[in-house]
XYZ file of C-alpha atoms in Angstrom:
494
model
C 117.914 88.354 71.065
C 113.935 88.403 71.119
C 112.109 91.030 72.318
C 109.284 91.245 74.966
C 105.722 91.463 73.358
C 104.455 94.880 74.061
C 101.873 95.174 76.717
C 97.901 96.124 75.731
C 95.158 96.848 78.216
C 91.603 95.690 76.772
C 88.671 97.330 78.792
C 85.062 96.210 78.143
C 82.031 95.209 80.443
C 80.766 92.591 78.334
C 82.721 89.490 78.560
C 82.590 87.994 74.588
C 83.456 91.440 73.270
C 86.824 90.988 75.585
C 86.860 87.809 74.014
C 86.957 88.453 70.357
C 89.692 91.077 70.918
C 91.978 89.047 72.630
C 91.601 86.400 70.008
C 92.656 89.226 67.677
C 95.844 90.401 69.347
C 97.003 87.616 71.579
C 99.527 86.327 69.153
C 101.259 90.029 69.109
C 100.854 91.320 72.261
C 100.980 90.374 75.889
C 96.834 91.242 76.884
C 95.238 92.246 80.156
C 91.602 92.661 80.580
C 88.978 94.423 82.439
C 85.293 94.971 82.635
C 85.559 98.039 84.462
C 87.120 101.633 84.528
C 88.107 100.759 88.323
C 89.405 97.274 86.730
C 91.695 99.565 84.669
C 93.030 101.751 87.190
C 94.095 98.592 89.542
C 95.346 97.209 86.750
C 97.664 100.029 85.140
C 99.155 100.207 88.879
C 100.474 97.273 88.625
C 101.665 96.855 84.704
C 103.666 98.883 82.221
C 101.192 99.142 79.580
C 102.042 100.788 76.086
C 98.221 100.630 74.405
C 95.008 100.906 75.462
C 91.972 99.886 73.652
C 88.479 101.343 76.024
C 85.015 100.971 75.121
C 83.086 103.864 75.801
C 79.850 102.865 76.973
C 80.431 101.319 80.490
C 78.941 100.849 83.387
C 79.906 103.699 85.999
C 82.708 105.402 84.421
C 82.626 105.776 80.794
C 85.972 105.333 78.606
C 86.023 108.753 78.283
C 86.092 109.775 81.727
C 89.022 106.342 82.686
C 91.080 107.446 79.627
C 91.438 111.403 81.205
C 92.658 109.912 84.031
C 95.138 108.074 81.762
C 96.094 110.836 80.232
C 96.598 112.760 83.600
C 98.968 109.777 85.555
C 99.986 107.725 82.459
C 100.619 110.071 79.915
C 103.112 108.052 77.568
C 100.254 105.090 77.195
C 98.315 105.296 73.669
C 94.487 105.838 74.117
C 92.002 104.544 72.081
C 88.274 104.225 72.017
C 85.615 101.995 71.068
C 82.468 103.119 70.467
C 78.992 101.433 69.270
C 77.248 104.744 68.554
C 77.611 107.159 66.125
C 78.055 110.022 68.247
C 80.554 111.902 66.143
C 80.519 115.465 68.700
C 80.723 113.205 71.294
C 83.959 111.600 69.987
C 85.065 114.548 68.412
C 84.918 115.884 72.179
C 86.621 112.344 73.531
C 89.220 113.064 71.649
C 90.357 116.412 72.511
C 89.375 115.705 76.497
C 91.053 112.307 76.662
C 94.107 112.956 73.764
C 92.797 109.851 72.660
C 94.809 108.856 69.420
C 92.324 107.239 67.599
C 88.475 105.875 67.433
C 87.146 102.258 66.437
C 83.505 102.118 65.736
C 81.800 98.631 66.235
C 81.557 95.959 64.603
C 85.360 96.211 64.164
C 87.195 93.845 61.117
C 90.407 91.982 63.049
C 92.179 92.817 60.539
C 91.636 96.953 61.018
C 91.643 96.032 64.802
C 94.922 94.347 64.785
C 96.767 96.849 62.436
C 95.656 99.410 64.541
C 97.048 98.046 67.488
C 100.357 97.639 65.630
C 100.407 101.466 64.458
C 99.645 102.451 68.808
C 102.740 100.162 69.626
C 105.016 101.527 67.212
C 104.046 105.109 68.240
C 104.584 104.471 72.216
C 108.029 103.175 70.741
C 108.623 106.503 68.501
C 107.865 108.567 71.274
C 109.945 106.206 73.809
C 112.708 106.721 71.395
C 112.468 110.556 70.934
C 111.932 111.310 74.805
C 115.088 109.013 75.257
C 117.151 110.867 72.679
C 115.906 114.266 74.004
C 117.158 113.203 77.653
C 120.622 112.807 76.509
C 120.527 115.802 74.481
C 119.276 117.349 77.632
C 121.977 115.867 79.939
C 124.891 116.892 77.047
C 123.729 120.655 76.960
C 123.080 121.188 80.190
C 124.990 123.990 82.029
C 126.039 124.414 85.203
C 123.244 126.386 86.607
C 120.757 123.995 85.706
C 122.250 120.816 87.483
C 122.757 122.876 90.431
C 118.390 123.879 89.966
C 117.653 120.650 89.844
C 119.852 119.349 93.048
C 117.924 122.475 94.615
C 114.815 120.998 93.735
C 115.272 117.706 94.791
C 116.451 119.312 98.117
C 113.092 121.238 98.173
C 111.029 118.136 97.702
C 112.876 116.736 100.560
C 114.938 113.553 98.611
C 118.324 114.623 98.996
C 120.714 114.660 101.817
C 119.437 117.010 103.785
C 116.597 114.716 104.426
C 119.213 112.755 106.452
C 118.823 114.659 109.971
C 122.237 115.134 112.046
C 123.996 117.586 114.084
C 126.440 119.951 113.010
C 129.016 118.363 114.413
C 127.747 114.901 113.568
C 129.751 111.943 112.693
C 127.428 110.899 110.153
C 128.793 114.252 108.361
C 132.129 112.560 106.831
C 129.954 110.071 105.709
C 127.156 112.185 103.672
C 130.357 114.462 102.591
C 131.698 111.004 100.399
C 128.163 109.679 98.944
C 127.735 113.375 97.928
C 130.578 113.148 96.040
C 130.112 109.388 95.249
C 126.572 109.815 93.673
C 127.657 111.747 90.532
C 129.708 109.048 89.570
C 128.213 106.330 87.985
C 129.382 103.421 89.572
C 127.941 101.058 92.336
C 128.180 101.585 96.075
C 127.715 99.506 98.987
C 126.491 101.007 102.401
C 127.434 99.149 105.464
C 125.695 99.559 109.166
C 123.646 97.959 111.641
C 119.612 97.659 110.791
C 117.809 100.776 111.069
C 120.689 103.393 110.702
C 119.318 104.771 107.670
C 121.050 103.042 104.497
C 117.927 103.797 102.450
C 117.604 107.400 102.979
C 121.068 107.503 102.388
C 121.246 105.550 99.082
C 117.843 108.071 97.932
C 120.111 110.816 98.219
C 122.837 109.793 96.062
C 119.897 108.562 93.510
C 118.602 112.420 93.754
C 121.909 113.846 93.794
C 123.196 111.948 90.449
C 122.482 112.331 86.760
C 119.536 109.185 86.893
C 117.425 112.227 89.070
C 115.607 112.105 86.607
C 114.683 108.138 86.684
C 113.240 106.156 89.077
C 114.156 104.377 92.479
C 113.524 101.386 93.356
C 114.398 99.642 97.035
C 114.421 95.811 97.766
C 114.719 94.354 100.785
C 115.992 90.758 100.862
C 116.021 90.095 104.610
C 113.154 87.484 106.013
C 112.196 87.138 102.074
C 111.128 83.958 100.171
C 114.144 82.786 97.839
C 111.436 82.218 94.778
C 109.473 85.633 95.522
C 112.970 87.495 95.406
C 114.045 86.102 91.969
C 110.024 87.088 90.501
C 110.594 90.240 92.274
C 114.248 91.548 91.417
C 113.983 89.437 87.626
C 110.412 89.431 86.525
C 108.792 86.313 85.072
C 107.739 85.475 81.448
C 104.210 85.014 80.715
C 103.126 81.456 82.124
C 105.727 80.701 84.235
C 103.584 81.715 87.020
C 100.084 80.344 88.279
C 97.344 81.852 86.708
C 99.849 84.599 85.314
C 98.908 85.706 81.498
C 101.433 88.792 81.006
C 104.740 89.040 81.832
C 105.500 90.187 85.070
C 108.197 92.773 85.046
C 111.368 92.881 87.852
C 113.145 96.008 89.798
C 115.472 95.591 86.885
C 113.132 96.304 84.774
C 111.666 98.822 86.249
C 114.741 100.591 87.190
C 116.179 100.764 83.775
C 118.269 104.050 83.115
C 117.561 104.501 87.400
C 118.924 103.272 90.587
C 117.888 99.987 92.629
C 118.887 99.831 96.103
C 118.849 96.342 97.544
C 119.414 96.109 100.798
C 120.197 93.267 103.359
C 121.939 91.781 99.867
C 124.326 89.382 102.519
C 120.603 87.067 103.050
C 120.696 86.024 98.871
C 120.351 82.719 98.571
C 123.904 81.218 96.650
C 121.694 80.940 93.636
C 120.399 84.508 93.377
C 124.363 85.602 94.301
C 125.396 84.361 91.089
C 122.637 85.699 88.962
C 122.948 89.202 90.329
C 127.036 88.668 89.958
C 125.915 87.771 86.262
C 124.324 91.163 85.930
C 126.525 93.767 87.926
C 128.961 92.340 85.839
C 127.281 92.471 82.392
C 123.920 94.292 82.710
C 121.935 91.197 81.535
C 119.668 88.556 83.359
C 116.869 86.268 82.131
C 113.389 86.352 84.103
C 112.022 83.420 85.413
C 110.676 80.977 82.146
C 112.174 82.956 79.594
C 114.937 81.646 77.164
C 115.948 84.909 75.895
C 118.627 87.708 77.474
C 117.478 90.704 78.539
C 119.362 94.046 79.504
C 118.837 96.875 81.733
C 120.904 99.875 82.739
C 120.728 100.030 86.237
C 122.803 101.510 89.021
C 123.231 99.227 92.164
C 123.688 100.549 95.641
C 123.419 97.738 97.923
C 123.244 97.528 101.568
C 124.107 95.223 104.553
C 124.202 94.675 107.913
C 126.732 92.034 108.044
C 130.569 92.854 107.247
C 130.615 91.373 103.838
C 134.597 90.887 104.061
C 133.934 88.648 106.687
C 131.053 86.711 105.254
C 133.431 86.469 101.739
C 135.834 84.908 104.499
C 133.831 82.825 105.792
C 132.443 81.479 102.191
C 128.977 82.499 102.844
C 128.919 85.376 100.295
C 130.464 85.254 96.622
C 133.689 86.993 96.481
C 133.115 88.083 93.011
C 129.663 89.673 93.754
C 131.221 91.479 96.521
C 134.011 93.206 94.635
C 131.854 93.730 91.291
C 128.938 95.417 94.220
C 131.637 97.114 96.703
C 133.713 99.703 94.314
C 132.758 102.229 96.814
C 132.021 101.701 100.298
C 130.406 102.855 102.716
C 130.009 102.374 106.255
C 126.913 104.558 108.547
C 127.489 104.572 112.215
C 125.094 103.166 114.990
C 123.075 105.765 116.510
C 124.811 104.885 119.832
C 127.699 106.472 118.319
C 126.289 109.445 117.472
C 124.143 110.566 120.499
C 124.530 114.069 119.726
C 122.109 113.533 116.829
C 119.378 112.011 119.105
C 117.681 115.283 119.780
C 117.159 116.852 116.282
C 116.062 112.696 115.419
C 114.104 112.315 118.050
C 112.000 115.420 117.482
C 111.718 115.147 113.644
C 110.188 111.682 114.463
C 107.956 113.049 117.365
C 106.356 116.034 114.888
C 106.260 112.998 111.945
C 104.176 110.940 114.465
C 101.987 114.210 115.458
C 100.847 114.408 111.962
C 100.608 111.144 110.450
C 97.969 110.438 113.761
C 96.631 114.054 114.043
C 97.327 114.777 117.346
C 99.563 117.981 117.584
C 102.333 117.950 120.436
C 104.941 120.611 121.048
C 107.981 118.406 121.313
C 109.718 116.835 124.009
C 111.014 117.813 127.952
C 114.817 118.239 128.088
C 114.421 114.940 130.853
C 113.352 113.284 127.727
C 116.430 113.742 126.134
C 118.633 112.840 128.651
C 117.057 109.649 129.459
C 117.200 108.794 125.661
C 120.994 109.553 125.410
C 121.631 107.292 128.222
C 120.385 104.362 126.062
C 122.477 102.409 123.796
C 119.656 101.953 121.024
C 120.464 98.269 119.640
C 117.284 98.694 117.200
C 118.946 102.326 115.810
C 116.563 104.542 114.330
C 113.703 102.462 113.832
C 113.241 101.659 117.661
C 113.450 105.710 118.126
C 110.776 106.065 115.804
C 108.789 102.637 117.315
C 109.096 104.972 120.858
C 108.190 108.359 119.839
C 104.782 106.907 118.374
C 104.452 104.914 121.752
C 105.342 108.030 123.920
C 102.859 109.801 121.675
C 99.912 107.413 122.177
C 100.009 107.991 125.773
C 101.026 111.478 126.033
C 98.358 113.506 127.789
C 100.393 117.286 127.753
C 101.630 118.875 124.619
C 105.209 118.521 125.953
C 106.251 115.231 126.287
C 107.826 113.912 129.704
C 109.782 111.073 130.831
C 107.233 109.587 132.543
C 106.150 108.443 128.947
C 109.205 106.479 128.093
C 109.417 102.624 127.962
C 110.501 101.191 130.930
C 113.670 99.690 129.633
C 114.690 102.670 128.529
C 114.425 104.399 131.683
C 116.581 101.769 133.194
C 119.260 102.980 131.793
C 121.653 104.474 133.683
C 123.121 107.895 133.595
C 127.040 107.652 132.566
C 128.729 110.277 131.136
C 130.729 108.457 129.166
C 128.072 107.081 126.772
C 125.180 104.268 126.989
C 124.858 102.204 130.113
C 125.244 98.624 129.568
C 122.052 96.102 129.125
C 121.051 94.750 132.193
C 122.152 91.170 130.831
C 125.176 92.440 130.394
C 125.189 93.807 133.918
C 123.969 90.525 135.100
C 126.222 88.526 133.499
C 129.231 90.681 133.739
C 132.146 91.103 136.075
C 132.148 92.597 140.035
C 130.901 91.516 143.049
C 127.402 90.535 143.954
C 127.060 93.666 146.174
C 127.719 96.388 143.199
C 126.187 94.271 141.070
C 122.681 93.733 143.228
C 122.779 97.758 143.701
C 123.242 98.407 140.220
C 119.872 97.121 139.430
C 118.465 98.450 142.414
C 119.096 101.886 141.413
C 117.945 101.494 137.781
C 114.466 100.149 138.792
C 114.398 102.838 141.446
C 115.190 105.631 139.126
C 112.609 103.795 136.915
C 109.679 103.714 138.805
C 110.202 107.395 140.215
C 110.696 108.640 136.714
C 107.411 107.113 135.722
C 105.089 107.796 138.744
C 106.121 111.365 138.426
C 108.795 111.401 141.493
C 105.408 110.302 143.530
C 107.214 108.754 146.270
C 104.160 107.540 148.295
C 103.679 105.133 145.067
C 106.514 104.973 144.003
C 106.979 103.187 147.905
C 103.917 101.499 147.482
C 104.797 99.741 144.417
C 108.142 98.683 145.449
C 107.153 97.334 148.923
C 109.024 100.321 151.021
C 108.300 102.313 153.593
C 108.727 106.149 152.638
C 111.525 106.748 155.073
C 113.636 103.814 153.355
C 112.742 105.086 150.039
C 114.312 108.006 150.374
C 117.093 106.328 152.394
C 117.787 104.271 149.281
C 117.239 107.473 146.877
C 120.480 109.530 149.025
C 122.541 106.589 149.219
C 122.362 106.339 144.897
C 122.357 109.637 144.601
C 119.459 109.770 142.247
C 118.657 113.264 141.546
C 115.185 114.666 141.190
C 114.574 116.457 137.900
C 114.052 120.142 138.090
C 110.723 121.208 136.954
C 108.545 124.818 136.396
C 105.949 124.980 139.032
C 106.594 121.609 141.162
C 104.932 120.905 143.967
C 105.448 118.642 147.135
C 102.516 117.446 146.843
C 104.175 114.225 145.678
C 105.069 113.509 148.873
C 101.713 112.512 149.566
């Protein structure tokens, strides 16, 4: 099986000096360029790159000063420097600042220039190979106590499951309780449940809770993506099979080798990308886009969906033997209509999340708040609660947050103690007679505009076309209750 080229980084502000090197190495190594330190950094974002060859002497930055910075974010990339000058303090200096591993002076033989390249790869691949080695000698010796530090610390830095925010008495709690005691074990796991319950933070924490801590985590989300961008994204593509491309692009797989990749809304792959991700659950190889070789990657799946895949396997729009080769473990995270008790401890965490990302402080949110929000059956789960706490946030005027704030279908909603009123489609279109029906809506926009002009019943009157005296006619005959606030006035009355 052939082997990727390894990856070099050239960095030089005059153009023909760029030139000459990549006519030196191009038949060795995959080359990116830049005439810039800035160039760099963009550039090392965005690649895996094993060697890098810097001039010095450079416009703004000098290679010095860009090659710290490698050392400080990209430590396992070899660091060398090219230099025009004789300067030997000044390199001798470069090298202990920078840990640069070696120094070319100029004019360079291609010769020297390419064996030195040669030695840097071999020694990112020595090191590679020793870190690797020491990992698994880690993971074999270590005791008890330590796994149990480092689950500790991932819960400190807020990526394991306690970053999943429920009640005590949750529903979501059986659920954590299994992928807690699913993510130790190597093997993949498919989370079911409606968009925006939370299958990503979920999958995190089992990534942070297994032995591949220590690795990284990747998440793709196939839903509303371009068939072609998916395969580029989740395979990678050899040099030149892309536009314009001249390095390899690297894929999640990739990426995530000796990690986890979640991929959710996996029931929108196309046929074609079914059967190449079948091809590597089942035998940890795939082949980027224009490449002829094989490569491998050890990489955990946890997948997610919205859609029952039994069903779609049923109904022959998903590959039966992707879904049992993805699906050893399952699953399945509950609506947040379902677990209403949760709402306040979510709703809050997302209010104070809000407060800071926009820097506007607020002290939380009015018990009315909550009610009206458990009264709702939340078909857009916990990304339409966090969608409304910004919006009730933008407006908010007090540091405690009332109901006034909160969109208007939401206040629609009935009260009903036995869980979330029904849509007003499906009021509309449901059974009963015209009468009950009519008066249902009546007393949801009633409750509605009261709620939002404050319990001002001269506008709330006003806006609905009523006299006062049939306003509160119609406000005893529904029953609809006024909240009970500190210091209210009836003022509001006028």
């Amino acid at each position: 099986m052939a082997h990727a080229l390894p990856s070099l980084l050239l960095v030089d502000d005059e153009p023909h000096s760029l030139a000459a090197m990549r006519m030196a190495l191009e038949d060795d190594f995959d080359i990116l360029t830049a005439q810039s330190a800035d160039e760099a950094s963009a550039l090392m974002e965005e690649h895996f790159v094993q060697v890098i060859f810097c001039d010095q002497r450079m416009p703004g930055r000098t290679g010095v000063e860009f090659l710290c910075e490698v050392r400080d974010r990209w430590p396992d990339t070899v660091r060398i420097i090219i230099t025009g000058y004789t300067e030997t303090n000044d390199m001798i200096a470069a090298i202990n600042d920078a840990g640069i591993y070696q120094f070319l002076t100029k004019p360079w033989h291609p010769d020297q220039f390419l064996m030195t390249a040669k030695n840097a790869a071999d020694l990112f691949r020595l090191s590679r190979d020793h870190d690797r080695m020491s990992l698994e000698m880690r993971y074999l010796s270590r005791s008890v106590e330590s796994k149990l530090e480092t689950q500790r610390k991932a819960l400190r830095e807020g990526l394991g499951f306690e970053k999943v925010l429920r009640a005590p008495n949750s529903p979501l709690n059986a659920v954590i309780e299994q992928a807690r005691q699913f993510a130790s074990f190597d093997v993949p796991v498919l989370i079911c449940g409606e968009a925006g319950t939370g299958k990503a933070a979920i999958a995190r924490a089992m990534h942070y809770s297994s032995l591949r801590s220590d690795r990284p985590f990747f998440e793709l989300c196939c839903t509303s993506v371009d068939d072609d961008l998916l395969e580029i994204e989740l395979f990678g593509a050899k040099r030149g099979a892309l536009a314009g491309a001249q390095t390899n692009k690297l894929g999640l797989l990739q990426k995530a080798d000796r990690g986890t990749l979640f991929i959710n809304g996996i029931s929108d792959l196309s046929p074609r990308l079914q059967l190449a991700l079948m091809r590597f659950a089942k035998t940890g190889s795939f082949r980027p886009l224009g490449a002829h070789e094989v490569q491998r990657s050890d990489v955990r799946l946890i997948t997610g969906s919205n859609l029952d895949l039994r069903e779609e396997v049923s109904g022959g729009r998903f590959r039966a033997d992707l879904y049992y080769a993805i699906g050893q473990i399952t699953l399945a995270v509950p609506p947040l209509r379902e677990r209403l008790g949760d709402l306040p401890i979510l709703a809050q965490s997302l209010l104070f999340d809000a407060a800071n990302a926009h820097g506007k402080p607020v002290q939380g949110l009015s018990d009315d708040v909550l009610e009206f929000l458990e009264t709702y059956d939340w078909p857009g789960n916990l990304r339409e609660l966090e969608n409304e706490m910004v919006r009730m946030l933008i407006f908010s005027q007090d540091p405690i947050l009332g109901p006034e704030l909160i969109s208007r279908h939401i206040l629609q909603a009935s009260p009903n103690p036995d869980g979330p009123a029904p849509a007003v489609d499906a009021v509309l279109t449901g059974s009963g007679t015209l009468k009950d029906r009519v008066e249902h809506i009546e007393m949801r926009i009633l409750r509605e505009t009261l709620t939002r002009l404050k319990w001002n019943k001269s506008r709330a009157a006003a806006e609905l076309g009523l006299s006062r005296v049939g306003l509160r006619a119609k406000i005893d005959r529904y029953g609809i209750a006024e909240p009970v606030r500190a210091g209210a006035k009836d003022e509001r009355e006028e």
